[in-house]
Short mmCIF file of C-alpha atoms and ligand atoms in Angstrom, two decimals:
data_model
loop_
_atom_site.label_atom_id
_atom_site.label_comp_id
_atom_site.label_asym_id
_atom_site.label_seq_id
_atom_site.Cartn_x
_atom_site.Cartn_y
_atom_site.Cartn_z
CA UNK F 1 152.05 -29.57 240.36
CA UNK F 2 148.71 -27.71 241.00
CA UNK F 3 146.94 -28.63 244.21
CA UNK F 4 143.59 -27.71 245.48
CA UNK F 5 143.04 -27.56 249.25
CA UNK F 6 139.71 -27.49 251.00
CA UNK F 7 139.75 -26.07 254.47
CA UNK F 8 142.78 -23.97 253.73
CA UNK F 9 142.20 -21.42 256.47
CA UNK F 10 142.21 -23.93 259.26
CA UNK F 11 145.09 -24.99 261.41
CA UNK F 12 146.26 -27.77 259.24
CA UNK F 13 145.26 -25.99 256.01
CA UNK F 14 147.50 -22.92 256.69
CA UNK F 15 150.45 -25.20 257.22
CA UNK F 16 149.67 -27.29 254.19
CA UNK F 17 149.36 -24.27 251.90
CA UNK F 18 152.80 -23.00 253.08
CA UNK F 19 154.34 -26.29 252.63
CA UNK F 20 153.00 -26.86 249.08
CA UNK F 21 154.13 -23.37 248.03
CA UNK F 22 157.64 -24.06 249.49
CA UNK F 23 157.75 -27.09 247.12
CA UNK F 24 157.08 -24.76 244.12
CA UNK F 25 153.55 -25.95 243.62
CA UNK F 26 150.62 -23.81 242.54
CA UNK F 27 147.94 -23.80 245.24
CA UNK F 28 144.23 -23.09 245.14
CA UNK F 29 142.68 -22.82 248.55
CA UNK F 30 138.90 -23.06 249.13
CA UNK F 31 137.50 -21.62 252.36
CA UNK F 32 134.33 -20.09 253.68
CA UNK F 33 135.81 -16.79 254.99
CA UNK F 34 137.38 -13.88 253.31
CA UNK F 35 140.86 -15.44 253.60
CA UNK F 36 143.48 -14.25 256.05
CA UNK F 37 146.53 -12.07 255.36
CA UNK F 38 149.07 -14.66 255.72
CA UNK F 39 152.16 -14.46 253.44
CA UNK F 40 150.57 -17.26 251.38
CA UNK F 41 147.63 -15.18 250.52
CA UNK F 42 149.81 -12.81 248.58
CA UNK F 43 152.11 -15.41 247.13
CA UNK F 44 151.98 -15.31 243.33
CA UNK F 45 151.33 -19.00 243.13
CA UNK F 46 148.43 -18.95 245.55
CA UNK F 47 144.73 -18.33 244.69
CA UNK F 48 142.15 -18.17 247.47
CA UNK F 49 138.56 -18.96 246.42
CA UNK F 50 135.72 -18.18 248.79
CA UNK F 51 133.04 -20.88 248.23
CA UNK F 52 130.88 -23.43 249.55
CA UNK F 53 131.59 -26.91 248.13
CA UNK F 54 128.23 -28.20 249.29
CA UNK F 55 127.34 -26.55 245.93
CA UNK F 56 128.15 -29.27 243.41
CA UNK F 57 128.17 -26.80 240.52
CA UNK F 58 130.63 -24.51 242.35
CA UNK F 59 133.01 -27.48 242.72
CA UNK F 60 132.66 -28.64 239.10
CA UNK F 61 133.17 -25.16 237.71
CA UNK F 62 136.21 -24.65 239.92
CA UNK F 63 137.91 -27.87 238.82
CA UNK F 64 137.07 -27.18 235.15
CA UNK F 65 138.56 -23.75 235.56
CA UNK F 66 141.75 -24.48 237.53
CA UNK F 67 142.49 -27.99 236.32
CA UNK F 68 144.44 -29.05 239.32
CA UNK F 69 146.49 -32.36 239.47
CA UNK F 70 145.50 -33.12 243.02
CA UNK F 71 143.07 -32.21 245.77
CA UNK F 72 143.48 -32.55 249.54
CA UNK F 73 140.23 -32.52 251.42
CA UNK F 74 140.76 -31.04 254.85
CA UNK F 75 137.57 -29.15 255.47
CA UNK F 76 135.62 -30.74 258.34
CA UNK F 77 134.20 -30.18 261.86
CA UNK F 78 137.42 -31.41 263.45
CA UNK F 79 136.85 -31.18 267.15
CA UNK F 80 136.35 -34.47 268.98
CA UNK F 81 135.10 -32.55 272.03
CA UNK F 82 132.57 -30.45 270.04
CA UNK F 83 131.28 -33.51 268.14
CA UNK F 84 129.83 -34.88 271.45
CA UNK F 85 127.63 -31.75 271.89
CA UNK F 86 126.52 -31.86 268.24
CA UNK F 87 126.41 -35.35 266.94
CA UNK F 88 124.00 -34.89 263.95
CA UNK F 89 125.78 -31.69 263.02
CA UNK F 90 129.20 -33.22 262.85
CA UNK F 91 128.13 -36.27 260.95
CA UNK F 92 126.05 -34.18 258.58
CA UNK F 93 128.82 -31.61 257.84
CA UNK F 94 131.65 -34.10 257.50
CA UNK F 95 129.59 -36.48 255.33
CA UNK F 96 127.50 -34.28 253.13
CA UNK F 97 130.28 -31.96 252.16
CA UNK F 98 132.50 -34.89 251.12
CA UNK F 99 129.64 -36.27 248.99
CA UNK F 100 129.09 -32.94 247.26
CA UNK F 101 132.79 -32.52 246.77
CA UNK F 102 132.92 -35.91 244.99
CA UNK F 103 129.88 -35.12 243.05
CA UNK F 104 131.57 -31.99 241.76
CA UNK F 105 134.67 -33.92 240.91
CA UNK F 106 132.64 -36.70 239.17
CA UNK F 107 130.80 -34.19 236.99
CA UNK F 108 133.96 -32.21 236.17
CA UNK F 109 136.11 -32.79 233.11
CA UNK F 110 138.74 -34.06 235.50
CA UNK F 111 136.60 -36.91 237.09
CA UNK F 112 138.89 -39.79 237.77
CA UNK F 113 142.05 -38.08 236.51
CA UNK F 114 142.15 -36.09 239.72
CA UNK F 115 143.97 -37.61 242.60
CA UNK F 116 142.16 -36.92 245.83
CA UNK F 117 143.52 -37.24 249.48
CA UNK F 118 140.73 -37.77 251.96
CA UNK F 119 141.70 -36.90 255.47
CA UNK F 120 140.19 -38.95 258.20
CA UNK F 121 141.31 -39.62 261.72
CA UNK F 122 142.76 -42.11 264.15
CA UNK F 123 139.37 -41.62 265.94
CA UNK F 124 137.97 -44.00 263.38
CA UNK F 125 139.59 -46.88 265.37
CA UNK F 126 138.05 -46.32 268.80
CA UNK F 127 138.73 -48.78 271.54
CA UNK F 128 141.59 -51.05 270.57
CA UNK F 129 143.06 -53.69 273.02
CA UNK F 130 146.57 -52.66 274.21
CA UNK F 131 147.82 -56.10 272.75
CA UNK F 132 147.01 -54.78 269.32
CA UNK F 133 149.05 -51.64 269.56
CA UNK F 134 150.69 -50.16 267.41
CA UNK F 135 147.42 -49.88 265.42
CA UNK F 136 147.71 -50.90 261.85
CA UNK F 137 145.73 -49.79 258.95
CA UNK F 138 144.09 -53.21 258.72
CA UNK F 139 142.62 -52.96 262.33
CA UNK F 140 138.83 -53.08 262.64
CA UNK F 141 137.12 -49.70 262.86
CA UNK F 142 134.97 -49.31 266.04
CA UNK F 143 134.66 -45.49 266.40
CA UNK F 144 133.61 -44.24 269.88
CA UNK F 145 133.36 -40.45 269.36
CA UNK F 146 130.88 -38.94 266.94
CA UNK F 147 133.81 -37.31 265.11
CA UNK F 148 135.33 -40.81 264.69
CA UNK F 149 132.09 -42.07 263.35
CA UNK F 150 131.86 -39.19 260.80
CA UNK F 151 135.21 -40.04 259.45
CA UNK F 152 134.56 -43.71 259.38
CA UNK F 153 131.36 -43.00 257.24
CA UNK F 154 133.56 -40.81 254.97
CA UNK F 155 135.66 -43.86 254.32
CA UNK F 156 132.51 -45.70 253.16
CA UNK F 157 131.74 -42.81 250.83
CA UNK F 158 135.23 -42.99 249.49
CA UNK F 159 134.84 -46.73 248.69
CA UNK F 160 131.56 -46.15 246.97
CA UNK F 161 132.98 -43.42 244.78
CA UNK F 162 135.97 -45.52 243.87
CA UNK F 163 133.86 -48.52 243.03
CA UNK F 164 131.01 -46.83 241.38
CA UNK F 165 132.71 -44.04 239.57
CA UNK F 166 136.43 -44.85 239.58
CA UNK F 167 137.43 -41.72 241.46
CA UNK F 168 141.19 -41.78 242.46
CA UNK F 169 140.83 -41.27 246.23
CA UNK F 170 143.15 -42.41 248.98
CA UNK F 171 142.68 -41.87 252.67
CA UNK F 172 144.84 -40.74 255.59
CA UNK F 173 144.17 -41.49 259.24
CA UNK F 174 146.21 -38.96 261.14
CA UNK F 175 146.60 -39.29 264.91
CA UNK F 176 146.81 -36.27 267.33
CA UNK F 177 148.21 -32.94 265.89
CA UNK F 178 150.21 -30.45 267.64
CA UNK F 179 152.03 -27.31 266.52
CA UNK F 180 151.89 -23.47 266.26
CA UNK F 181 148.54 -22.11 265.20
CA UNK F 182 146.26 -24.68 266.73
CA UNK F 183 143.09 -23.24 268.22
CA UNK F 184 141.87 -23.47 271.73
CA UNK F 185 139.74 -26.60 272.50
CA UNK F 186 142.64 -28.94 271.86
CA UNK F 187 144.82 -30.02 274.68
CA UNK F 188 148.15 -28.32 273.89
CA UNK F 189 146.60 -24.87 273.13
CA UNK F 190 144.42 -25.21 276.25
CA UNK F 191 147.43 -25.66 278.41
CA UNK F 192 149.66 -23.13 276.43
CA UNK F 193 146.98 -20.30 276.71
CA UNK F 194 146.73 -20.86 280.48
CA UNK F 195 150.48 -20.88 280.99
CA UNK F 196 150.81 -17.59 279.09
CA UNK F 197 147.92 -16.08 281.13
CA UNK F 198 149.58 -17.08 284.36
CA UNK F 199 152.96 -15.68 283.09
CA UNK F 200 151.18 -12.35 282.40
CA UNK F 201 149.30 -12.41 285.77
CA UNK F 202 145.94 -12.74 284.07
CA UNK F 203 145.22 -15.96 285.71
CA UNK F 204 145.90 -17.38 289.24
CA UNK F 205 148.59 -20.07 289.06
CA UNK F 206 145.95 -22.85 288.78
CA UNK F 207 145.89 -24.88 285.66
CA UNK F 208 142.43 -26.26 284.72
CA UNK F 209 142.85 -29.56 283.08
CA UNK F 210 140.90 -32.63 281.98
CA UNK F 211 141.97 -36.22 281.84
CA UNK F 212 145.78 -36.27 282.46
CA UNK F 213 145.93 -40.08 282.42
CA UNK F 214 145.00 -40.35 278.71
CA UNK F 215 147.92 -41.18 276.42
CA UNK F 216 147.96 -40.12 272.75
CA UNK F 217 150.24 -40.46 269.59
CA UNK F 218 151.16 -36.77 268.85
CA UNK F 219 152.68 -35.62 265.63
CA UNK F 220 153.74 -32.12 264.62
CA UNK F 221 151.40 -30.64 262.07
CA UNK F 222 154.49 -29.80 259.93
CA UNK F 223 155.30 -33.44 259.69
CA UNK F 224 151.65 -34.27 258.95
CA UNK F 225 151.34 -31.81 256.03
CA UNK F 226 154.56 -33.12 254.49
CA UNK F 227 153.09 -36.58 254.66
CA UNK F 228 149.93 -35.37 252.91
CA UNK F 229 152.04 -33.91 250.04
CA UNK F 230 153.91 -37.17 249.55
CA UNK F 231 150.71 -39.20 249.76
CA UNK F 232 149.09 -37.16 247.12
CA UNK F 233 152.03 -37.82 244.84
CA UNK F 234 152.98 -41.42 245.59
CA UNK F 235 149.94 -42.90 247.55
CA UNK F 236 147.77 -45.56 245.87
CA UNK F 237 144.13 -45.34 244.94
CA UNK F 238 141.85 -47.01 247.61
CA UNK F 239 144.66 -47.39 250.19
CA UNK F 240 144.52 -46.18 253.77
CA UNK F 241 147.66 -44.73 255.51
CA UNK F 242 148.16 -44.02 259.17
CA UNK F 243 150.04 -40.74 259.84
CA UNK F 244 151.48 -40.98 263.34
CA UNK F 245 154.64 -40.99 265.47
CA UNK F 246 154.30 -44.63 266.52
CA UNK F 247 154.46 -43.94 270.27
CA UNK F 248 151.95 -42.58 272.80
CA UNK F 249 152.74 -40.10 275.62
CA UNK F 250 150.63 -39.17 278.50
CA UNK F 251 148.78 -35.79 278.68
CA UNK F 252 150.33 -35.48 282.17
CA UNK F 253 153.83 -35.43 280.57
CA UNK F 254 152.59 -32.92 277.94
CA UNK F 255 151.57 -30.71 280.83
CA UNK F 256 154.79 -31.23 282.80
CA UNK F 257 156.95 -30.28 279.68
CA UNK F 258 154.96 -27.26 278.91
CA UNK F 259 155.18 -26.02 282.53
CA UNK F 260 158.99 -26.77 282.55
CA UNK F 261 159.30 -24.31 279.66
CA UNK F 262 158.07 -21.46 281.81
CA UNK F 263 159.20 -20.06 285.06
CA UNK F 264 155.88 -20.36 286.72
CA UNK F 265 154.84 -22.57 289.70
CA UNK F 266 151.42 -24.08 289.28
CA UNK F 267 148.90 -26.20 290.91
CA UNK F 268 146.55 -28.48 288.99
CA UNK F 269 142.85 -28.49 289.20
CA UNK F 270 141.00 -31.24 287.36
CA UNK F 271 137.84 -29.59 285.96
CA UNK F 272 135.00 -32.05 285.63
CA UNK F 273 133.71 -29.99 282.68
CA UNK F 274 136.85 -30.98 280.75
CA UNK F 275 136.45 -34.62 281.36
CA UNK F 276 134.89 -36.20 278.25
CA UNK F 277 132.04 -38.68 278.46
CA UNK F 278 134.13 -41.32 276.84
CA UNK F 279 137.93 -41.00 276.49
CA UNK F 280 140.01 -43.89 275.03
CA UNK F 281 142.77 -44.42 277.59
CA UNK F 282 145.69 -45.10 275.35
CA UNK F 283 146.37 -45.59 271.67
CA UNK F 284 149.14 -45.25 269.15
CA UNK F 285 149.55 -46.19 265.61
CA UNK F 286 152.05 -47.96 263.30
CA UNK F 287 153.66 -45.72 260.71
CA UNK F 288 155.40 -48.63 258.98
CA UNK F 289 153.33 -48.39 255.83
CA UNK F 290 153.87 -44.67 255.25
CA UNK F 291 157.60 -44.95 256.12
CA UNK F 292 158.05 -47.85 253.86
CA UNK F 293 156.07 -46.61 250.81
CA UNK F 294 156.91 -42.88 251.02
CA UNK F 295 160.16 -42.86 252.97
CA UNK F 296 158.52 -40.44 255.34
CA UNK F 297 159.68 -40.15 258.94
CA UNK F 298 158.76 -37.51 261.57
CA UNK F 299 161.41 -34.83 261.80
CA UNK F 300 159.96 -32.70 264.67
CA UNK F 301 160.84 -33.74 268.22
CA UNK F 302 157.89 -33.32 270.64
CA UNK F 303 159.82 -30.72 272.72
CA UNK F 304 160.14 -28.50 269.57
CA UNK F 305 156.44 -28.86 268.85
CA UNK F 306 155.48 -28.03 272.33
CA UNK F 307 157.97 -25.01 272.55
CA UNK F 308 156.59 -23.70 269.20
CA UNK F 309 153.06 -24.00 270.35
CA UNK F 310 153.74 -22.29 273.68
CA UNK F 311 155.54 -19.49 271.91
CA UNK F 312 152.66 -19.14 269.45
CA UNK F 313 150.39 -18.32 272.37
CA UNK F 314 153.04 -16.03 273.86
CA UNK F 315 153.15 -14.05 270.59
CA UNK F 316 149.38 -13.70 269.72
N1 GDD P 401 141.15 -30.35 274.70
C1 GDD P 401 141.60 -30.67 275.88
N2 GDD P 401 141.72 -29.78 276.91
N3 GDD P 401 141.89 -31.96 276.09
C2 GDD P 401 142.30 -32.36 277.45
C3 GDD P 401 142.57 -31.47 278.35
C4 GDD P 401 142.12 -30.08 278.15
O1 GDD P 401 142.18 -29.22 279.08
N4 GDD P 401 142.99 -32.03 279.42
C5 GDD P 401 143.18 -33.33 279.11
N5 GDD P 401 142.81 -33.50 277.79
C6 GDD P 401 142.81 -34.76 277.11
C7 GDD P 401 141.53 -35.22 276.35
O2 GDD P 401 140.69 -35.87 277.29
C8 GDD P 401 142.07 -36.20 275.32
O3 GDD P 401 142.23 -37.43 275.88
C9 GDD P 401 143.50 -35.75 274.99
O4 GDD P 401 143.75 -34.66 275.99
C10 GDD P 401 143.74 -35.19 273.67
O5 GDD P 401 142.93 -34.21 273.28
P1 GDD P 401 143.15 -33.18 271.98
O6 GDD P 401 144.54 -32.74 271.77
O7 GDD P 401 142.15 -32.04 272.32
O8 GDD P 401 142.80 -34.00 270.76
P2 GDD P 401 141.64 -34.93 270.40
O9 GDD P 401 141.98 -36.34 270.69
O10 GDD P 401 140.36 -34.39 270.92
O11 GDD P 401 141.57 -34.76 268.74
C11 GDD P 401 142.67 -34.67 267.99
O12 GDD P 401 143.17 -35.90 267.66
C12 GDD P 401 142.39 -36.54 266.63
C13 GDD P 401 143.09 -37.86 266.29
O13 GDD P 401 143.11 -38.73 267.35
C14 GDD P 401 142.37 -33.69 266.81
O14 GDD P 401 143.55 -33.41 266.20
C15 GDD P 401 141.45 -34.38 265.80
O15 GDD P 401 141.15 -33.59 264.70
C16 GDD P 401 142.18 -35.69 265.38
O16 GDD P 401 141.39 -36.37 264.37
#
């Protein structure tokens, strides 16, 4: 199988490239930078193409040239936090790049032969009553964050391209990601980097944190990319799939577990700058559909994911 991946140099993208290569696939990654010197970059089944897929001709030519069987669209402004400080930029990037990508697909020789996995977010759901948990794919979408709004609009674009042009698109709604390689700005890296700095004596033993009462449904990025691979093969056109663990845990317990993996003693400082304007208190999804249709179930225990994330920050 030949798979094209947008956003291949990001946190999820790197894991997805590695996973697809481990499954003997041929992978073409598209990114904006020069590409990193990861083992995947020098793998004989991996081709990295630097390019901007807001250029419809670039996409069309790329598809005509490589003739992939499937495409996983990861590239996006993916920070919920940053989306609040640049609402129009987040919506603009996430929407316009998706449209230009689909235009390139539509105009290529592959058109509706190409299977496309669009990656959205649980942020599309917004506030959901506790009585409606775990959230199912059929739940009404009422996004709160600008990031959630952008992905909700991407779904509308998907529906349009399926209806009008017959593109073979399906959509994933992943919940919170964790795992090695995630960048600062997300909660586990923010906590891990501070613990490592405290261990090294570079920071006083005071952890700066945001809202510890929030509860989220965390899934290891390695479980997430495995689900994307299965969705691309076995998912159905026009369908939506939650990708989640099915339970929520508090940010406070994430902090406690990470600290317990170190020998440091800390005090906690709630930094008002880290408190978001609006932060949904608690949500978790139902993974029944993906379990049933793909026989996918999470393999990484949260403690393994947290240990691997912490060790990643110890090693870089
Ligand atoms: N980043 C951060 N840093 N978050 C903190 C901190 C901190 O120091 N302290 C508490 N939090 C709380 C936030 O208020 C939020 O409620 C929660 O931790 C989770 O934050 P993140 O891991 O940063 O994830 P996110 O919810 O912003 O976004 C992630 O999940 C989405 C799906 O729900 C990303 O992976 C998105 O790409 C994804 O779509």
